[in-house]
Coordinates of C-alpha atoms in Angstrom, one line a residue:
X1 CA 82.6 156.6 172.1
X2 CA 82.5 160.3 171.5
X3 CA 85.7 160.2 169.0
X4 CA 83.5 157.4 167.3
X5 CA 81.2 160.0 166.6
X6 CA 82.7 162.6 165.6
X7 CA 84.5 160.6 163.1
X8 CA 81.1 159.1 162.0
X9 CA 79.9 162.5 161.6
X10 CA 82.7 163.4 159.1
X11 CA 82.2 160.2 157.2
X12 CA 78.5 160.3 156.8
X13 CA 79.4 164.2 155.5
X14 CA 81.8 162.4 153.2
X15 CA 84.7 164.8 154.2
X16 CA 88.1 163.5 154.6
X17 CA 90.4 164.2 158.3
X18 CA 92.0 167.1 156.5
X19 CA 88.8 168.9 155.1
X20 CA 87.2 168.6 158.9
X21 CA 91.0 170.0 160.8
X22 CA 90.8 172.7 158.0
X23 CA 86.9 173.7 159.0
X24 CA 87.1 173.1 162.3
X25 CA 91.3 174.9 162.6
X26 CA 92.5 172.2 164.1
X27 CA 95.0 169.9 163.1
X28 CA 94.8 167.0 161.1
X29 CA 97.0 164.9 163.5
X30 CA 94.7 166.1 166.3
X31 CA 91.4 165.2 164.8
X32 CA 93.1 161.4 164.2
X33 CA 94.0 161.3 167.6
X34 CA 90.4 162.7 168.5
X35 CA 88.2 160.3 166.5
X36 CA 90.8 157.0 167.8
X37 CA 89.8 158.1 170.9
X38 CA 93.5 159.2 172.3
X39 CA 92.8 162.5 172.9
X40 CA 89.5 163.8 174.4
X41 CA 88.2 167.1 172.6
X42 CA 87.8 170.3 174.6
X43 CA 84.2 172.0 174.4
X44 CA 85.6 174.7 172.1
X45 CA 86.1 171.9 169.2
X46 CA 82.8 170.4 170.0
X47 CA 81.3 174.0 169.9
X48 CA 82.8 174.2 166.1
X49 CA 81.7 170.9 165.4
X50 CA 78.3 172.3 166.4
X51 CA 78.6 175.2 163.9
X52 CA 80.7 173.5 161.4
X53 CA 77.2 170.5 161.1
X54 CA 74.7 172.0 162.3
X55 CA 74.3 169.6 165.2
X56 CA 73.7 170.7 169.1
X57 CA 76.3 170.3 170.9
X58 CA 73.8 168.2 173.7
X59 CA 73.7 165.7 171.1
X60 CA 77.3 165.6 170.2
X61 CA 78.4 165.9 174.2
X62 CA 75.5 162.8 174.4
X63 CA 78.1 160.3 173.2
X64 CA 80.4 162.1 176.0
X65 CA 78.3 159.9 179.0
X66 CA 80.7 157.3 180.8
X67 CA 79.2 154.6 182.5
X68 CA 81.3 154.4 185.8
X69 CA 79.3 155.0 189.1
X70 CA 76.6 156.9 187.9
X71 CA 73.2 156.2 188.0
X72 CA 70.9 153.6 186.4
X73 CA 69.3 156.2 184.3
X74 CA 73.0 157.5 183.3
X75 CA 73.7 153.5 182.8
X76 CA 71.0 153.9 180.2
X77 CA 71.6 157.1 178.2
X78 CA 75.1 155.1 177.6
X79 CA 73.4 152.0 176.6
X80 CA 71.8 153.9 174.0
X81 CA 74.6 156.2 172.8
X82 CA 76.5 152.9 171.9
X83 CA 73.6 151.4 170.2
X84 CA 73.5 154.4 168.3
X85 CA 76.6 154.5 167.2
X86 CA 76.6 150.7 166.3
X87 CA 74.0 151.5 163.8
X88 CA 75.8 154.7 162.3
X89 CA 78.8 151.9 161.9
X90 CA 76.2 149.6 160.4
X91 CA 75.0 152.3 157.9
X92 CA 78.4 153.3 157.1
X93 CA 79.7 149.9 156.2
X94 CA 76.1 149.3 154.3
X95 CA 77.0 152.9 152.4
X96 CA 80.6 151.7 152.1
X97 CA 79.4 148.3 150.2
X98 CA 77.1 150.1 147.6
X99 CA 79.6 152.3 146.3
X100 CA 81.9 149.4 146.2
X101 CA 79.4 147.7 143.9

């Protein structure tokens, strides 16, 4: 969930893979493999995710939450982490369709 994110991020930004690698100095094969969800960033790219939008890196680390013997409430932040990125998806493609027309 957490590469979905980030690559949501980027999109709703309207960057392309290679603007974000070259912000954040990474590269562009290792943001792909990032936002596919292949390769789990470390907290020094969230950190320049953080700087690069202006986002808190609690609420990018929020999509981090796994599910898998932890706690009802924990059960719950994950719950809603998906649903939010459902809608990001939702806005995207709805974003995605007007510029089409």
């Amino acid at each position: 969930m957490l590469g979905e994110a980030l690559r949501l991020i980027r999109v709703y930004h309207d960057l392309k893979q290679k603007e974000v690698a070259e912000r954040l100095k990474i590269s562009p094969q290792y943001l792909s493999e990032i936002e596919k969800g292949h390769k789990v960033p470390t907290l020094d790219v969230i950190q320049r995710y953080s700087d690069t939008f202006g986002l808190p890196v609690s609420s990018i680390m929020f999509f981090a939450e796994t599910v898998e013997g932890k706690t009802t409430l924990d059960r719950a932040r994950a719950f809603v982490a998906g649903k939010m990125v459902g809608l990001l998806q939702f806005l995207e493609a709805r974003a995605e369709k007007v510029h089409a027309d």
